[in-house]
Structure formats: C-alpha cells, structure tokens
Amino acid sequence: MNDQHWGPTISADIVVIGGGTAGIGFVASLLKRDPSLNITVIEPNAQHFYQPAWTLVGGGAYALEDTVRSMASVMPHQATWLQAAVTDIAADSKHLTLDDGRTVGYQNLIVCPGLRLAWEKIEGLQETLGQHGVTSNYSYQHAAYTWELVKGLRGGKAIFTQPPIPIKCAGAPQKALYLSCDHWLKSGVLNNIDVEFNLAGAALFGVPTFVPPLMKYIEKYNARLAFTSNLIKVDGPAKSAWFEVKDADGTVTIEEKTFDLLHVVPPQVSPDFIKQSPLADAAGWCEVNMHTLQHVRYPEVFGIGDICSTCNAKTAAAVRKQIVVVAENLLALRKQQPLPLKYDGYGSCPLTVEKGKVILAEFGYAGKLLPTFPLDPTVPRRSAWWLKASLLPWFYWNGMLKGREWLTAVSKVD
C-alpha cells in the first residue's frame, strides 16, 4: 500500500485526529499517565479556540481575543504535531492519508476532529454573513458583530434560529437570544423589538426539567417561539429570511420573514473524510460504543467529542469526562486488559439566561440529571455565571489542556 502514495509513511503508536478541545485535552491526559507514549496529532489549523466563550462575546461579556491561542502553545511538547488534514482513513490496514500526500500508520487511532459547520446548506448565508444584520456566535469572525448589532438595535425585528440537531452546544442558539434580550430590557428598548426564536425541533430544550424555568425567561423577554421552523435561505440586502415550517400533519410550507437582526446557527455535519470512511455509521458519525467510546467494528479505534455517534450533548463538558474514559480504556486495551471505565452521557449546558445569571443544566443519557453541586439545577444563579464566565475559561487553558482532570469522576464498567 505504501508504494501507492507520493510521500513517506509515518508510523506512530497512537494517532490523534484533531487538535481541538478533545484532541489536546486527551493527549495531555494520556501523557500524564504515561509520558513515554509515542503520540502523533494531526491538525491543520494554526489556532486553537475556546468556543464556549463566543456566546459571551456576542453578549458583550467577554473579549474575543481571549478565546484564541496559537496551536503551538497548547500542543503538548512530547507529542508530534503534523499540521495537515486527513483525507482518507483505511481502517482495515490502519493507515491514514493526508492532504499533502503522506500516509500515517497507527496502532491505535483516536478520532476527534469535531464536526463541520455547514454554512452552505442555507442558501445565500455565506454571501451575507457578517453584514446586513446577519450574524452568528458560532463563528470566531462574527461573534463580536453580534454584540455590535445588539448594541445598535433600538427597534424592529430580531430573529434567532436553531437548526436540526445534532449541533454543538444545543443551548447556544437560545443563549444568544437571552443575552440580547437582557441587554435590550436593561437599555429600555425591548418593548420596541419583536423577538422571535425559530427552532427546527418541537421543544425549547431537550431535557424537560429545564423547560419551565427557561419558559419564564421567554415570557419575561416577550419572545415568540416558532417550533418546527427551519431556516433555509437568507437575502441580507433585502433583510428577508425563508423558513421551512412543518405543521402537525407533516405538511411543509415556506414562510418568508423580514428582520433587522438575524442570528443564525448553521446546520452541523460530520466531516467528509469521516462520513466516507469505514468508521462511519449510517448518519456519518464515528460509530462508537456509547459507554466505552471504543469503535464498534475496529477495537483499536476510539472516538471523543462531537464526532461520536453517541446521543449525549455535544459540549466541552462532555469531552472533559470522555477524555478520562478513553485514556484509561486505551491504556487497558494496550495491555490486553478489560476496559475499566464507562461514560454515562454527561454533558453540561450553562444557560446564560441573563447577564450575571446562569441555569446550569447538567445531564446524561436519557436526560438523567447529573448535577455536580448539591443545588437545585433549575434555579438561575450568579455563582453559575462566575463558573461559566471566569472559572471555566481559566481552567480550560490552565487545567484541561494541561491534563489536569478536574470534576471528572466517571463510572467503572460493571
């Protein structure tokens, strides 16, 4: 097989696809356990982002420049970094092909490239994003534009959207709405603004426990909910957006709505090189056991983070727990021992319902509540805001990416 490739073949004991939260956090944790491991990280980007703070940037509560550092500065120095992208996975022969023609062989593969934001699936969006009142907190380039628009809006129509799941941080689309409305309320202009939240799904939040306290804020801000309404087209200069709306009988109609501010959350998909690989399930995600995170057909492969086929919330908090499970299970596998740990589906969504208060939603598989602290999780708290806006960003850069495993208790396999 090697003769078929232009470049040289690189061999590594453990290859990690992705230098995001999952990739860097995992490598750091694994090297803490065994510094002698030969680990190669494949990541094309020169920058590493702390994406959970982009919601705060869009709400005027965080500095954009504090959400980015160079990839070189966060990459564990014992690991080998290949600044390239994977184009093909030959799982049967344990080889990857890179976009520069090189091939990489592995004993174990950790798949954590994240998901892809499919901006192109909304007609006209790419041409107008970042101008004409069209913005998104899901983009480093545009989160600050959200705040610019929010500060400038004194009246008119503000539309917030949420595409079909899965998406990363399913609470983020409504966090944008809450922080915007809180600013307008405190500025005395909310009564002049018609606020609408268009959701492709049929519920405000996937865990029913948190719907009543969130509805209190929807009512406080006088926002209208448009369920089963999915954004499909934008015309920025005309300030118009089109939605596919499905009624109770399943009949789909197209509705045109005008706006002064449009906050868009793009559809989100598995990267093509995963979707087209033997690792993918029917929907294109890396098909892993929901508890061990080991691939169901290729035992030498594990998945971490947003790329996984698991039904947990795709959040950095989920990754924090998954890292421990995969690190311990991988080392056990390499020693030909039973896999010791299992992931319970834990995810956390700090819902920024107003500037200075957060509802800290923590839950696992099937919506089971998994609160870290012995407090009613449905109550908005200032302490949870401090956790979201101050402690977690600090811990991310100084703890999680350095292999420090804070609040990561996980279950052992029965």
CSV table of C-alpha atoms in Angstrom, one decimal:
chain,number,residue,atom,x,y,z
A,1,MET,CA,0.0,0.0,0.0
A,2,ASN,CA,2.8,2.4,0.8
A,3,ASP,CA,4.1,2.4,-2.8
A,4,GLN,CA,0.8,3.9,-3.9
A,5,HIS,CA,1.4,7.2,-2.1
A,6,TRP,CA,3.6,10.1,-3.0
A,7,GLY,CA,5.1,10.9,0.3
A,8,PRO,CA,6.8,8.9,3.0
A,9,THR,CA,4.9,6.8,5.5
A,10,ILE,CA,5.0,7.9,9.2
A,11,SER,CA,4.4,5.4,11.9
A,12,ALA,CA,3.1,6.1,15.4
A,13,ASP,CA,1.8,4.1,18.3
A,14,ILE,CA,-1.1,6.4,18.9
A,15,VAL,CA,-2.5,8.8,16.3
A,16,VAL,CA,-5.0,11.5,17.3
A,17,ILE,CA,-7.1,13.2,14.6
A,18,GLY,CA,-7.9,16.7,15.8
A,19,GLY,CA,-6.2,19.4,17.9
A,20,GLY,CA,-9.4,20.9,19.4
A,21,THR,CA,-10.7,20.5,22.9
A,22,ALA,CA,-10.9,16.7,22.7
A,23,GLY,CA,-7.6,16.1,21.0
A,24,ILE,CA,-5.4,18.4,23.1
A,25,GLY,CA,-7.1,17.5,26.3
A,26,PHE,CA,-6.8,13.8,25.6
A,27,VAL,CA,-3.2,13.9,24.6
A,28,ALA,CA,-2.3,15.9,27.7
A,29,SER,CA,-4.2,13.5,30.0
A,30,LEU,CA,-2.7,10.4,28.3
A,31,LEU,CA,0.9,11.8,28.6
A,32,LYS,CA,0.3,12.5,32.3
A,33,ARG,CA,-0.4,8.8,32.7
A,34,ASP,CA,2.5,7.6,30.5
A,35,PRO,CA,5.0,10.2,29.3
A,36,SER,CA,6.8,7.6,27.2
A,37,LEU,CA,4.0,7.1,24.7
A,38,ASN,CA,4.6,7.9,21.0
A,39,ILE,CA,1.7,10.1,20.0
A,40,THR,CA,1.1,12.0,16.8
A,41,VAL,CA,-1.6,14.7,16.5
A,42,ILE,CA,-2.9,15.6,13.0
A,43,GLU,CA,-4.4,19.1,13.0
A,44,PRO,CA,-4.3,21.5,10.1
A,45,ASN,CA,-5.2,24.7,12.0
A,46,ALA,CA,-2.6,27.1,13.4
A,47,GLN,CA,-5.0,28.4,16.0
A,48,HIS,CA,-6.9,26.8,18.9
A,49,PHE,CA,-10.2,28.4,20.1
A,50,TYR,CA,-12.2,28.3,23.3
A,51,GLN,CA,-15.5,28.2,21.6
A,52,PRO,CA,-17.8,28.2,24.7
A,53,ALA,CA,-17.0,31.9,25.3
A,54,TRP,CA,-18.2,33.0,21.9
A,55,THR,CA,-21.8,33.2,23.3
A,56,LEU,CA,-20.4,35.7,25.9
A,57,VAL,CA,-18.6,37.7,23.3
A,58,GLY,CA,-21.9,38.0,21.4
A,59,GLY,CA,-23.5,39.3,24.6
A,60,GLY,CA,-20.8,41.8,25.4
A,61,ALA,CA,-19.5,39.9,28.4
A,62,TYR,CA,-16.1,38.5,27.1
A,63,ALA,CA,-13.2,39.7,25.0
A,64,LEU,CA,-12.9,37.9,21.6
A,65,GLU,CA,-9.1,37.9,21.7
A,66,ASP,CA,-9.2,35.9,25.0
A,67,THR,CA,-10.8,33.0,23.1
A,68,VAL,CA,-7.8,32.1,20.9
A,69,ARG,CA,-4.3,31.0,21.3
A,70,SER,CA,-1.7,29.5,18.9
A,71,MET,CA,-2.0,25.8,18.3
A,72,ALA,CA,1.8,25.5,19.0
A,73,SER,CA,1.3,27.0,22.5
A,74,VAL,CA,-1.3,24.4,23.6
A,75,MET,CA,0.1,21.3,21.8
A,76,PRO,CA,1.8,19.0,24.5
A,77,HIS,CA,5.5,19.2,23.7
A,78,GLN,CA,6.0,15.4,23.9
A,79,ALA,CA,3.6,14.9,21.0
A,80,THR,CA,4.4,15.1,17.3
A,81,TRP,CA,2.2,17.6,15.5
A,82,LEU,CA,1.5,17.1,11.8
A,83,GLN,CA,0.0,20.3,10.5
A,84,ALA,CA,-2.1,18.7,7.8
A,85,ALA,CA,-5.6,17.4,7.2
A,86,VAL,CA,-6.7,13.8,6.9
A,87,THR,CA,-8.3,13.0,3.6
A,88,ASP,CA,-8.8,9.2,3.9
A,89,ILE,CA,-9.0,6.6,6.6
A,90,ALA,CA,-8.0,3.0,5.6
A,91,ALA,CA,-9.2,1.4,8.8
A,92,ASP,CA,-8.5,-2.2,7.7
A,93,SER,CA,-4.8,-1.5,7.1
A,94,LYS,CA,-4.6,1.1,9.9
A,95,HIS,CA,-3.4,3.9,7.6
A,96,LEU,CA,-4.4,7.5,7.1
A,97,THR,CA,-3.8,9.6,4.0
A,98,LEU,CA,-3.0,13.3,4.5
A,99,ASP,CA,-3.8,16.2,2.1
A,100,ASP,CA,0.0,16.6,1.4
A,101,GLY,CA,0.2,13.0,0.2
A,102,ARG,CA,1.9,11.5,3.2
A,103,THR,CA,0.5,8.4,4.9
A,104,VAL,CA,0.4,7.7,8.6
A,105,GLY,CA,0.3,4.3,10.1
A,106,TYR,CA,-1.1,3.7,13.6
A,107,GLN,CA,-1.5,1.0,16.3
A,108,ASN,CA,-4.4,3.0,17.9
A,109,LEU,CA,-6.4,5.8,16.4
A,110,ILE,CA,-8.3,8.4,18.4
A,111,VAL,CA,-10.9,10.2,16.3
A,112,CYS,CA,-11.8,13.7,17.5
A,113,PRO,CA,-11.8,16.2,14.6
A,114,GLY,CA,-15.1,17.8,15.8
A,115,LEU,CA,-18.0,18.4,13.4
A,116,ARG,CA,-18.3,20.7,10.4
A,117,LEU,CA,-20.4,23.9,10.3
A,118,ALA,CA,-22.3,23.6,7.1
A,119,TRP,CA,-23.0,27.3,6.3
A,120,GLU,CA,-23.5,26.4,2.7
A,121,LYS,CA,-26.7,24.5,3.5
A,122,ILE,CA,-28.5,27.8,4.0
A,123,GLU,CA,-28.9,29.5,0.6
A,124,GLY,CA,-27.4,33.0,0.5
A,125,LEU,CA,-26.0,32.8,4.0
A,126,GLN,CA,-22.3,32.8,3.2
A,127,GLU,CA,-22.6,35.9,1.0
A,128,THR,CA,-24.2,38.0,3.7
A,129,LEU,CA,-22.9,36.7,7.0
A,130,GLY,CA,-21.2,39.5,8.9
A,131,GLN,CA,-23.1,42.2,7.2
A,132,HIS,CA,-26.7,43.4,6.6
A,133,GLY,CA,-27.6,42.5,10.2
A,134,VAL,CA,-26.8,38.7,9.7
A,135,THR,CA,-24.5,37.2,12.4
A,136,SER,CA,-23.6,34.1,14.3
A,137,ASN,CA,-22.0,33.3,17.6
A,138,TYR,CA,-20.8,30.0,16.1
A,139,SER,CA,-18.1,31.9,14.2
A,140,TYR,CA,-15.0,33.5,15.7
A,141,GLN,CA,-15.1,36.0,12.9
A,142,HIS,CA,-18.7,37.1,13.7
A,143,ALA,CA,-19.4,36.8,17.4
A,144,ALA,CA,-18.2,40.4,18.0
A,145,TYR,CA,-20.6,41.5,15.2
A,146,THR,CA,-23.5,40.0,17.2
A,147,TRP,CA,-22.7,42.4,20.1
A,148,GLU,CA,-22.3,45.3,17.7
A,149,LEU,CA,-25.8,44.6,16.2
A,150,VAL,CA,-27.4,44.1,19.7
A,151,LYS,CA,-26.0,47.4,21.0
A,152,GLY,CA,-27.2,49.2,17.9
A,153,LEU,CA,-30.7,47.8,17.7
A,154,ARG,CA,-33.3,50.2,19.2
A,155,GLY,CA,-36.4,48.7,17.5
A,156,GLY,CA,-37.5,46.3,14.8
A,157,LYS,CA,-37.5,42.6,14.3
A,158,ALA,CA,-34.8,40.2,15.8
A,159,ILE,CA,-34.9,36.6,14.7
A,160,PHE,CA,-32.8,33.8,16.3
A,161,THR,CA,-32.6,30.4,14.7
A,162,GLN,CA,-31.7,26.8,15.7
A,163,PRO,CA,-31.2,24.1,13.0
A,164,PRO,CA,-32.0,20.4,13.4
A,165,ILE,CA,-29.9,18.5,16.0
A,166,PRO,CA,-27.2,17.3,16.4
A,167,ILE,CA,-25.4,20.5,16.9
A,168,LYS,CA,-22.7,21.5,19.3
A,169,CYS,CA,-24.0,23.1,22.5
A,170,ALA,CA,-27.7,22.8,21.8
A,171,GLY,CA,-28.3,25.6,24.3
A,172,ALA,CA,-26.2,28.2,22.5
A,173,PRO,CA,-28.9,29.3,20.0
A,174,GLN,CA,-31.2,30.4,22.8
A,175,LYS,CA,-28.3,31.8,24.9
A,176,ALA,CA,-27.8,34.4,22.1
A,177,LEU,CA,-31.5,35.3,22.5
A,178,TYR,CA,-31.4,35.7,26.3
A,179,LEU,CA,-28.3,37.8,26.4
A,180,SER,CA,-29.5,40.0,23.6
A,181,CYS,CA,-32.9,40.5,25.3
A,182,ASP,CA,-31.4,41.1,28.7
A,183,HIS,CA,-29.4,44.0,27.2
A,184,TRP,CA,-32.4,45.4,25.4
A,185,LEU,CA,-34.5,45.1,28.6
A,186,LYS,CA,-31.9,47.0,30.6
A,187,SER,CA,-31.5,49.6,27.9
A,188,GLY,CA,-35.2,50.2,27.8
A,189,VAL,CA,-35.8,49.3,24.2
A,190,LEU,CA,-37.1,45.7,24.4
A,191,ASN,CA,-40.7,46.8,24.0
A,192,ASN,CA,-39.7,48.2,20.6
A,193,ILE,CA,-38.2,45.0,19.4
A,194,ASP,CA,-40.2,42.0,18.1
A,195,VAL,CA,-38.2,38.9,19.2
A,196,GLU,CA,-38.7,35.5,17.6
A,197,PHE,CA,-36.9,32.2,18.1
A,198,ASN,CA,-37.3,29.8,15.1
A,199,LEU,CA,-36.4,26.2,16.1
A,200,ALA,CA,-36.3,23.3,13.7
A,201,GLY,CA,-37.3,21.0,16.6
A,202,ALA,CA,-40.5,20.8,18.6
A,203,ALA,CA,-39.2,21.6,22.1
A,204,LEU,CA,-37.4,24.6,23.7
A,205,PHE,CA,-34.8,22.3,25.3
A,206,GLY,CA,-34.1,18.5,25.1
A,207,VAL,CA,-34.3,17.9,28.8
A,208,PRO,CA,-37.9,18.6,30.0
A,209,THR,CA,-36.8,19.5,33.6
A,210,PHE,CA,-35.3,22.7,32.3
A,211,VAL,CA,-38.1,23.8,30.1
A,212,PRO,CA,-40.3,25.5,32.8
A,213,PRO,CA,-37.5,27.8,34.1
A,214,LEU,CA,-36.4,28.7,30.6
A,215,MET,CA,-40.0,29.5,29.6
A,216,LYS,CA,-40.1,32.1,32.4
A,217,TYR,CA,-37.4,33.9,30.6
A,218,ILE,CA,-39.0,33.5,27.2
A,219,GLU,CA,-42.1,35.2,28.7
A,220,LYS,CA,-40.0,37.8,30.6
A,221,TYR,CA,-38.5,38.9,27.3
A,222,ASN,CA,-41.8,38.6,25.4
A,223,ALA,CA,-40.1,36.4,22.8
A,224,ARG,CA,-42.2,34.3,20.4
A,225,LEU,CA,-41.4,30.6,19.8
A,226,ALA,CA,-41.8,29.2,16.3
A,227,PHE,CA,-41.3,25.5,16.5
A,228,THR,CA,-40.6,23.1,13.5
A,229,SER,CA,-39.4,26.2,11.6
A,230,ASN,CA,-36.0,25.7,9.9
A,231,LEU,CA,-34.0,28.5,8.2
A,232,ILE,CA,-33.3,27.6,4.6
A,233,LYS,CA,-32.5,30.9,2.8
A,234,VAL,CA,-31.3,34.4,3.6
A,235,ASP,CA,-31.3,37.6,1.5
A,236,GLY,CA,-29.2,40.1,3.6
A,237,PRO,CA,-29.6,43.2,1.5
A,238,ALA,CA,-33.4,42.6,1.4
A,239,LYS,CA,-33.5,41.8,5.1
A,240,SER,CA,-35.5,38.6,4.4
A,241,ALA,CA,-35.3,35.0,5.6
A,242,TRP,CA,-37.1,32.0,4.5
A,243,PHE,CA,-38.1,29.1,6.7
A,244,GLU,CA,-39.4,25.6,6.1
A,245,VAL,CA,-42.3,25.2,8.5
A,246,LYS,CA,-43.8,21.8,9.3
A,247,ASP,CA,-47.3,21.5,10.7
A,248,ALA,CA,-48.8,18.8,12.9
A,249,ASP,CA,-49.7,16.7,9.9
A,250,GLY,CA,-46.1,16.9,8.5
A,251,THR,CA,-47.1,19.3,5.7
A,252,VAL,CA,-44.2,21.6,4.9
A,253,THR,CA,-44.7,25.2,3.8
A,254,ILE,CA,-42.2,28.0,3.1
A,255,GLU,CA,-42.6,31.2,5.1
A,256,GLU,CA,-40.8,34.5,4.4
A,257,LYS,CA,-39.9,36.7,7.4
A,258,THR,CA,-38.2,40.1,7.4
A,259,PHE,CA,-35.6,41.0,10.0
A,260,ASP,CA,-33.4,43.8,11.3
A,261,LEU,CA,-31.1,41.3,13.2
A,262,LEU,CA,-30.8,37.7,12.3
A,263,HIS,CA,-28.7,35.4,14.5
A,264,VAL,CA,-28.0,32.2,12.5
A,265,VAL,CA,-26.9,28.8,13.8
A,266,PRO,CA,-25.7,26.7,10.9
A,267,PRO,CA,-26.6,23.1,10.2
A,268,GLN,CA,-23.8,20.8,11.5
A,269,VAL,CA,-22.5,17.6,9.9
A,270,SER,CA,-19.7,15.1,10.1
A,271,PRO,CA,-16.5,15.9,8.1
A,272,ASP,CA,-16.5,14.2,4.7
A,273,PHE,CA,-13.4,12.1,5.5
A,274,ILE,CA,-15.2,10.5,8.4
A,275,LYS,CA,-18.6,10.3,6.7
A,276,GLN,CA,-16.9,8.4,3.7
A,277,SER,CA,-14.8,6.1,5.9
A,278,PRO,CA,-15.4,2.6,7.3
A,279,LEU,CA,-15.7,4.2,10.8
A,280,ALA,CA,-19.0,6.0,10.0
A,281,ASP,CA,-22.5,4.9,10.9
A,282,ALA,CA,-25.4,5.5,8.6
A,283,ALA,CA,-25.6,9.1,9.6
A,284,GLY,CA,-21.9,9.7,9.0
A,285,TRP,CA,-20.7,9.9,12.7
A,286,CYS,CA,-17.9,7.8,14.1
A,287,GLU,CA,-19.7,4.7,15.4
A,288,VAL,CA,-18.6,4.0,19.0
A,289,ASN,CA,-20.0,2.1,21.9
A,290,MET,CA,-21.9,4.7,23.9
A,291,HIS,CA,-20.3,3.7,27.2
A,292,THR,CA,-16.7,2.7,26.4
A,293,LEU,CA,-16.3,5.0,23.4
A,294,GLN,CA,-14.5,2.2,21.6
A,295,HIS,CA,-15.4,1.8,17.9
A,296,VAL,CA,-17.9,-1.0,17.4
A,297,ARG,CA,-16.1,-2.6,14.5
A,298,TYR,CA,-12.4,-1.5,14.9
A,299,PRO,CA,-11.4,-2.2,18.5
A,300,GLU,CA,-8.1,-0.3,18.2
A,301,VAL,CA,-10.1,2.9,17.4
A,302,PHE,CA,-11.8,5.3,20.0
A,303,GLY,CA,-13.8,8.4,19.5
A,304,ILE,CA,-14.0,11.6,21.6
A,305,GLY,CA,-16.2,14.7,21.4
A,306,ASP,CA,-18.6,16.0,18.7
A,307,ILE,CA,-17.7,13.4,16.1
A,308,CYS,CA,-19.1,10.5,18.1
A,309,SER,CA,-22.3,8.7,17.3
A,310,THR,CA,-23.3,8.8,21.0
A,311,CYS,CA,-26.5,10.7,21.8
A,312,ASN,CA,-25.1,13.0,24.5
A,313,ALA,CA,-25.0,16.8,24.3
A,314,LYS,CA,-22.0,17.8,22.1
A,315,THR,CA,-20.3,20.1,24.7
A,316,ALA,CA,-16.8,20.7,26.1
A,317,ALA,CA,-18.1,19.4,29.4
A,318,ALA,CA,-18.9,16.1,27.8
A,319,VAL,CA,-15.4,15.9,26.4
A,320,ARG,CA,-14.0,16.6,29.9
A,321,LYS,CA,-15.5,13.3,31.1
A,322,GLN,CA,-14.9,11.3,27.8
A,323,ILE,CA,-11.2,12.1,27.9
A,324,VAL,CA,-10.8,10.1,31.2
A,325,VAL,CA,-12.8,7.2,29.9
A,326,VAL,CA,-10.8,6.9,26.7
A,327,ALA,CA,-7.4,7.4,28.3
A,328,GLU,CA,-8.0,4.7,30.8
A,329,ASN,CA,-9.7,2.3,28.4
A,330,LEU,CA,-7.0,2.8,25.7
A,331,LEU,CA,-4.2,2.0,28.2
A,332,ALA,CA,-6.1,-1.1,29.4
A,333,LEU,CA,-6.6,-2.2,25.7
A,334,ARG,CA,-2.9,-1.8,25.0
A,335,LYS,CA,-2.1,-4.0,28.0
A,336,GLN,CA,-4.8,-6.5,26.7
A,337,GLN,CA,-6.9,-5.9,29.8
A,338,PRO,CA,-10.7,-5.4,30.1
A,339,LEU,CA,-11.8,-1.8,29.5
A,340,PRO,CA,-12.3,-0.4,33.1
A,341,LEU,CA,-14.4,2.8,32.6
A,342,LYS,CA,-17.8,3.8,31.1
A,343,TYR,CA,-19.2,7.1,30.0
A,344,ASP,CA,-22.7,8.0,31.3
A,345,GLY,CA,-23.5,10.5,28.7
A,346,TYR,CA,-22.7,13.5,30.9
A,347,GLY,CA,-22.9,16.9,29.3
A,348,SER,CA,-23.3,20.4,30.7
A,349,CYS,CA,-25.0,23.4,29.2
A,350,PRO,CA,-24.6,26.7,31.2
A,351,LEU,CA,-27.7,28.5,30.0
A,352,THR,CA,-26.9,32.3,30.2
A,353,VAL,CA,-30.5,33.4,30.8
A,354,GLU,CA,-29.4,37.0,31.7
A,355,LYS,CA,-26.0,38.8,32.1
A,356,GLY,CA,-24.9,37.7,35.5
A,357,LYS,CA,-27.1,34.6,35.9
A,358,VAL,CA,-26.9,31.0,34.6
A,359,ILE,CA,-29.1,27.9,34.8
A,360,LEU,CA,-26.5,25.2,35.0
A,361,ALA,CA,-28.0,22.2,33.1
A,362,GLU,CA,-26.0,19.0,33.7
A,363,PHE,CA,-27.4,15.7,32.4
A,364,GLY,CA,-26.6,12.4,31.0
A,365,TYR,CA,-28.1,9.8,28.7
A,366,ALA,CA,-31.9,9.8,28.6
A,367,GLY,CA,-31.9,13.3,30.2
A,368,LYS,CA,-30.9,12.0,33.6
A,369,LEU,CA,-29.9,14.9,35.8
A,370,LEU,CA,-26.3,14.7,36.8
A,371,PRO,CA,-25.6,17.9,38.9
A,372,THR,CA,-22.1,18.5,40.1
A,373,PHE,CA,-23.2,20.6,43.0
A,374,PRO,CA,-25.9,19.9,45.7
A,375,LEU,CA,-28.2,22.8,44.5
A,376,ASP,CA,-31.4,22.9,42.6
A,377,PRO,CA,-30.2,23.0,39.0
A,378,THR,CA,-33.3,24.7,37.7
A,379,VAL,CA,-32.6,27.9,39.6
A,380,PRO,CA,-30.6,30.7,37.8
A,381,ARG,CA,-27.5,31.6,39.9
A,382,ARG,CA,-24.8,34.2,40.0
A,383,SER,CA,-22.4,31.5,41.1
A,384,ALA,CA,-23.0,29.6,37.9
A,385,TRP,CA,-22.4,32.7,35.9
A,386,TRP,CA,-19.0,33.1,37.6
A,387,LEU,CA,-18.3,29.4,36.8
A,388,LYS,CA,-19.2,30.0,33.1
A,389,ALA,CA,-17.6,33.4,32.6
A,390,SER,CA,-14.5,33.2,34.8
A,391,LEU,CA,-13.6,29.8,36.3
A,392,LEU,CA,-14.2,27.5,33.3
A,393,PRO,CA,-12.2,29.6,30.8
A,394,TRP,CA,-9.3,29.8,33.2
A,395,PHE,CA,-9.4,26.1,33.9
A,396,TYR,CA,-9.7,25.3,30.2
A,397,TRP,CA,-6.3,26.9,29.3
A,398,ASN,CA,-4.5,26.1,32.6
A,399,GLY,CA,-6.1,22.8,33.6
A,400,MET,CA,-7.9,20.8,30.9
A,401,LEU,CA,-5.4,21.4,28.1
A,402,LYS,CA,-2.6,20.5,30.6
A,403,GLY,CA,-4.0,17.1,31.5
A,404,ARG,CA,-5.5,18.2,34.9
A,405,GLU,CA,-8.7,16.3,35.4
A,406,TRP,CA,-11.0,18.4,37.5
A,407,LEU,CA,-14.6,17.2,38.3
A,408,THR,CA,-14.1,14.2,36.0
A,409,ALA,CA,-15.4,11.3,38.2
A,410,VAL,CA,-16.6,8.5,35.9
A,411,SER,CA,-18.2,5.1,36.5
A,412,LYS,CA,-16.4,1.8,36.3
A,413,VAL,CA,-17.6,-0.9,34.0
A,414,ASP,CA,-19.9,-3.3,35.9
